[in-house]
Coordinates of C-alpha atoms in Angstrom, one line a residue:
X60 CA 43.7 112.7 79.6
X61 CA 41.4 109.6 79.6
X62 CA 42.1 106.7 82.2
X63 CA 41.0 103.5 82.7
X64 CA 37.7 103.0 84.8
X65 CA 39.3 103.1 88.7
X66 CA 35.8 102.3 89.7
X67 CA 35.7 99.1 88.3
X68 CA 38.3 96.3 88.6
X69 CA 39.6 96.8 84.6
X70 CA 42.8 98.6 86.8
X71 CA 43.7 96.2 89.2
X72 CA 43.5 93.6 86.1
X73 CA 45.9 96.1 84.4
X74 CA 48.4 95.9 87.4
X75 CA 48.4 92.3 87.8
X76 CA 48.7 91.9 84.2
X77 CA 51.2 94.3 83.7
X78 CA 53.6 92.9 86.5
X79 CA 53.1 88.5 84.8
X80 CA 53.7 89.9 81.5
X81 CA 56.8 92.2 82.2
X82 CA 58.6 89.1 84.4
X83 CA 57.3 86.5 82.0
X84 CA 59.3 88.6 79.2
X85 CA 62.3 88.6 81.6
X86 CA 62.0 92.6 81.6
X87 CA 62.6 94.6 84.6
X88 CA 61.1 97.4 85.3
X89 CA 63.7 99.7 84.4
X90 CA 63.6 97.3 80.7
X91 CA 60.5 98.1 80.0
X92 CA 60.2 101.8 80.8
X93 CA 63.1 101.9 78.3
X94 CA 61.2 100.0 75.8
X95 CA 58.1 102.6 76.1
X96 CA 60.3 105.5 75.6
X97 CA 61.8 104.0 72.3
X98 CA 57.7 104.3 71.5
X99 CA 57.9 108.0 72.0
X100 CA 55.9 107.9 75.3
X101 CA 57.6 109.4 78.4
X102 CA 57.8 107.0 81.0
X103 CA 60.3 106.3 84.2
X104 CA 61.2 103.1 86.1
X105 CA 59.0 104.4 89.0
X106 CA 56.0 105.0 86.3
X107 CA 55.9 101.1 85.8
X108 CA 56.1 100.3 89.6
X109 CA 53.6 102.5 90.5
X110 CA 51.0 101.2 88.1
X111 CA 52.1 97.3 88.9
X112 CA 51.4 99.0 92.2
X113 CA 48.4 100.4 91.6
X114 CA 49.3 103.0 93.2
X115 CA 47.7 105.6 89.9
X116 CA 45.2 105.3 87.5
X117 CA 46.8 103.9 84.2
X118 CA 46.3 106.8 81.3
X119 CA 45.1 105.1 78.1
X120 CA 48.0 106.1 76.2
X121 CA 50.3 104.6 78.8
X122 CA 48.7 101.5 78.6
X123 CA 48.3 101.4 75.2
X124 CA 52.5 102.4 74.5
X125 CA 52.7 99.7 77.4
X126 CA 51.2 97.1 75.4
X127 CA 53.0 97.5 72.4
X128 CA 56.5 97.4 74.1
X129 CA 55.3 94.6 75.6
X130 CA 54.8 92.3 72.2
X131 CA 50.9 91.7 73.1
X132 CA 48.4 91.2 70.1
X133 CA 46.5 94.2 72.0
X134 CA 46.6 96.8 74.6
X135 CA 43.2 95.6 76.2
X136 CA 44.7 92.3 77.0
X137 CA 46.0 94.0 79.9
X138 CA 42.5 94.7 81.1
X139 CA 40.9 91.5 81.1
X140 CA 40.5 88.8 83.7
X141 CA 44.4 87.2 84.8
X142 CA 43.2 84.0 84.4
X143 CA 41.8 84.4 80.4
X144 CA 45.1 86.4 80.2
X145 CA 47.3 83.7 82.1
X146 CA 45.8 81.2 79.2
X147 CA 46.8 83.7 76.6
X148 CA 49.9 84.6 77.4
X149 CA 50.8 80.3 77.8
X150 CA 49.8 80.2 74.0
X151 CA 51.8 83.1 73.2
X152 CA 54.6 82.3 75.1
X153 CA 54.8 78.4 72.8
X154 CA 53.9 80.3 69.7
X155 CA 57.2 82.3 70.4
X156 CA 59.1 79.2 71.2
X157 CA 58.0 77.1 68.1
X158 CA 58.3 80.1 65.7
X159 CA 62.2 80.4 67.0
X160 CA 62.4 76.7 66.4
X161 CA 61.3 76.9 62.8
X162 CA 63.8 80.1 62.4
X163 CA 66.9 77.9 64.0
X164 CA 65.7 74.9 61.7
X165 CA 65.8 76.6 58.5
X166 CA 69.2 78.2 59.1
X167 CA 70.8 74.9 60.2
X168 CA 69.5 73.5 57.1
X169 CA 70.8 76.1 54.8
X170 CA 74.4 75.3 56.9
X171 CA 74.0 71.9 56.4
X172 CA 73.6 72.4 52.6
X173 CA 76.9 74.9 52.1
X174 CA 78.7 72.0 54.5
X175 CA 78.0 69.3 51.9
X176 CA 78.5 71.1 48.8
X177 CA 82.0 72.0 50.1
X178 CA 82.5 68.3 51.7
X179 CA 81.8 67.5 47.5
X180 CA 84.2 70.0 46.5
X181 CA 87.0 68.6 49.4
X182 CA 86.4 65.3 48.1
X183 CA 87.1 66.3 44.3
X184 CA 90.1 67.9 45.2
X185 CA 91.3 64.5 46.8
X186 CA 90.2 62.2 43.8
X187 CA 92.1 64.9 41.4
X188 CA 95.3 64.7 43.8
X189 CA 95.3 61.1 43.4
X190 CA 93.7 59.6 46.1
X191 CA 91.6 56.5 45.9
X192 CA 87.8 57.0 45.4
X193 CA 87.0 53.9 48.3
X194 CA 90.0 56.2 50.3
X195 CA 87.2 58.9 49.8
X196 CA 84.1 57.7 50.8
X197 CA 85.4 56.2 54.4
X198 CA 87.2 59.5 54.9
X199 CA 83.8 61.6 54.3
X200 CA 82.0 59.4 56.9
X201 CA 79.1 58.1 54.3
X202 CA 78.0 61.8 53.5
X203 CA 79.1 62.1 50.2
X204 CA 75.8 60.6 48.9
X205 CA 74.1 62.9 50.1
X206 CA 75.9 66.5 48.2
X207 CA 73.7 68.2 45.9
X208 CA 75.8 69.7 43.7
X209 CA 75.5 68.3 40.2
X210 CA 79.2 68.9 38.7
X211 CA 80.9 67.8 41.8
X212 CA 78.1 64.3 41.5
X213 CA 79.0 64.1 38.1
X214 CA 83.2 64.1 38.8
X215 CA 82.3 61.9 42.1
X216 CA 80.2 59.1 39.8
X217 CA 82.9 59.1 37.2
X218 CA 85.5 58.6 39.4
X219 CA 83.9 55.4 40.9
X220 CA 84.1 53.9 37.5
X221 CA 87.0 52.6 35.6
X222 CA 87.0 53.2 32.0
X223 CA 90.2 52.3 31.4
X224 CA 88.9 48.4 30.2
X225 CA 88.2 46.3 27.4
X226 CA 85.3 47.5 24.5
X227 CA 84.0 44.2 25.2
X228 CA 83.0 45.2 28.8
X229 CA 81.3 48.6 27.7
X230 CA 77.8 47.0 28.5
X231 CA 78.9 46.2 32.0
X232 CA 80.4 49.6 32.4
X233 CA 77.3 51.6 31.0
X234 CA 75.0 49.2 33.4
X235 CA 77.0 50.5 36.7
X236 CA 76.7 54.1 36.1
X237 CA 73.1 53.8 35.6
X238 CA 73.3 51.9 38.8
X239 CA 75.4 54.4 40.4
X240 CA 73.5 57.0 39.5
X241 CA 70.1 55.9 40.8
X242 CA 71.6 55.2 44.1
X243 CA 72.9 58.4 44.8
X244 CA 69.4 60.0 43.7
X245 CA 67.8 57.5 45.7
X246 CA 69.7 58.6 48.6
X247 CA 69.7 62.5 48.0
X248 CA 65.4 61.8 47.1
X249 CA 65.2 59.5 50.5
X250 CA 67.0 62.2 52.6
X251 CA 65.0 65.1 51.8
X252 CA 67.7 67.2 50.5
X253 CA 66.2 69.2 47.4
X254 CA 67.7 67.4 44.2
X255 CA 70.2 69.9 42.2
X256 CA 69.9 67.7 39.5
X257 CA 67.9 65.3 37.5
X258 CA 68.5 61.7 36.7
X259 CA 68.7 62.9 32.8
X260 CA 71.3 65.5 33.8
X261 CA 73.7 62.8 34.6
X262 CA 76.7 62.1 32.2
X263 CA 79.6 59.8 32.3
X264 CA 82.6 60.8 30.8
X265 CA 84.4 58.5 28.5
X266 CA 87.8 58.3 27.7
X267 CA 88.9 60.3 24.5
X268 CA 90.8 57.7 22.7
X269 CA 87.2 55.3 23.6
X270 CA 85.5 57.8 21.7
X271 CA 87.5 57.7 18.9
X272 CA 87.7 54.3 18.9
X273 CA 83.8 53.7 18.5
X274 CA 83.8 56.5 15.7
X275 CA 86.5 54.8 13.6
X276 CA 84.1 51.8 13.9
X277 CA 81.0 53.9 12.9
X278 CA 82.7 54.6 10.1
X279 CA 84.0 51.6 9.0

């Protein structure tokens, strides 16, 4: 079975390299032997130490099942100079680190989401069991401006505004929900939390004997 060239130094580059990439993974010996037979290549605890050794020539199938259990972009890595492979395995090593970054990012993002859709939700279920919308807000800790759901926005913004007044103050009232309702976009917008809804989307419920009141005087 071919080997790699014993006469030349591509083996003792292969032991060097094999032993800084196995610890750099945090592998022992045993670890990786185990990893290489998962490949379908035999290979024992005392294979590995013998070839970090350099104590046998490494068969190209070995070093290619090595290299794979190993994570490398290719088997010949192994083979080449230590220090071009020390500078490789640095970049590899960060590329690893920020790609587990992004992946713990995106999943506390997607947790922060659900948390503030259901901090919405809590806060609903307050307002409807009578509790005071200002009560609200310092109990959620400034948050609530920043849930995305639209129906729980919608119930939230409504409750903030009393429409229990005079017809004469309708203009005031209709002036503070559009206000209202631009700051809590603003906020969501400013935040970077993708927008559930749109500024159009937003309605104001009125009381139903207000709405009957302002038909009886369409009619009239």
């Amino acid at each position: 079975m071919p080997t790699l060239d014993s006469s030349s130094q591509v083996a003792e580059y292969f032991a060097i390299n094999l032993r800084k990439t196995r610890e750099t993974r945090g592998l022992s010996q045993a670890d990786l032997a185990q990893r290489v037979k998962e490949l379908g290549h035999p290979c024992t605890q005392a294979t590995i130490w013998k070839l970090e050794q350099g104590h046998r020539e490494p068969k190209l199938s070995e070093v290619a099942a090595i290299g794979a259990a190993l994570d490398l972009w290719s088997w010949t890595e192994l083979t080449t100079k230590p220090a071009t492979f020390n500078a490789a395995l640095v970049v590899d090593q960060w590329r690893q680190r920020a790609f587990a970054l992004a992946e713990q990012t995106r999943a506390a993002a997607v947790a922060q989401l659900e948390a503030l859709e259901q901090l919405a939700f809590a806060v609903r279920a307050a307002l409807d069991a009578g509790l005071p919308v200002e009560w609200a807000e310092r109990r959620s800790g400034g948050w609530l401006e920043f849930t995305p759901e639209a129906t729980v926005l919608r119930a939230v913004l409504a409750g903030r505004v009393d429409f229990e007044v005079e017809d004469e103050e309708l203009d005031r009232r209709m002036a503070e929900q559009e206000r209202l309702a631009e700051q809590v976009l603003g906020a969501l917008e400013s935040s970077g939390v993708p927008l559930a809804i749109k500024p159009d989307d937003i309605e104001f419920v009125e009381a139903e004997d207000q709405r009957h009141d302002e038909g009886s005087e369409a009619s009239a």
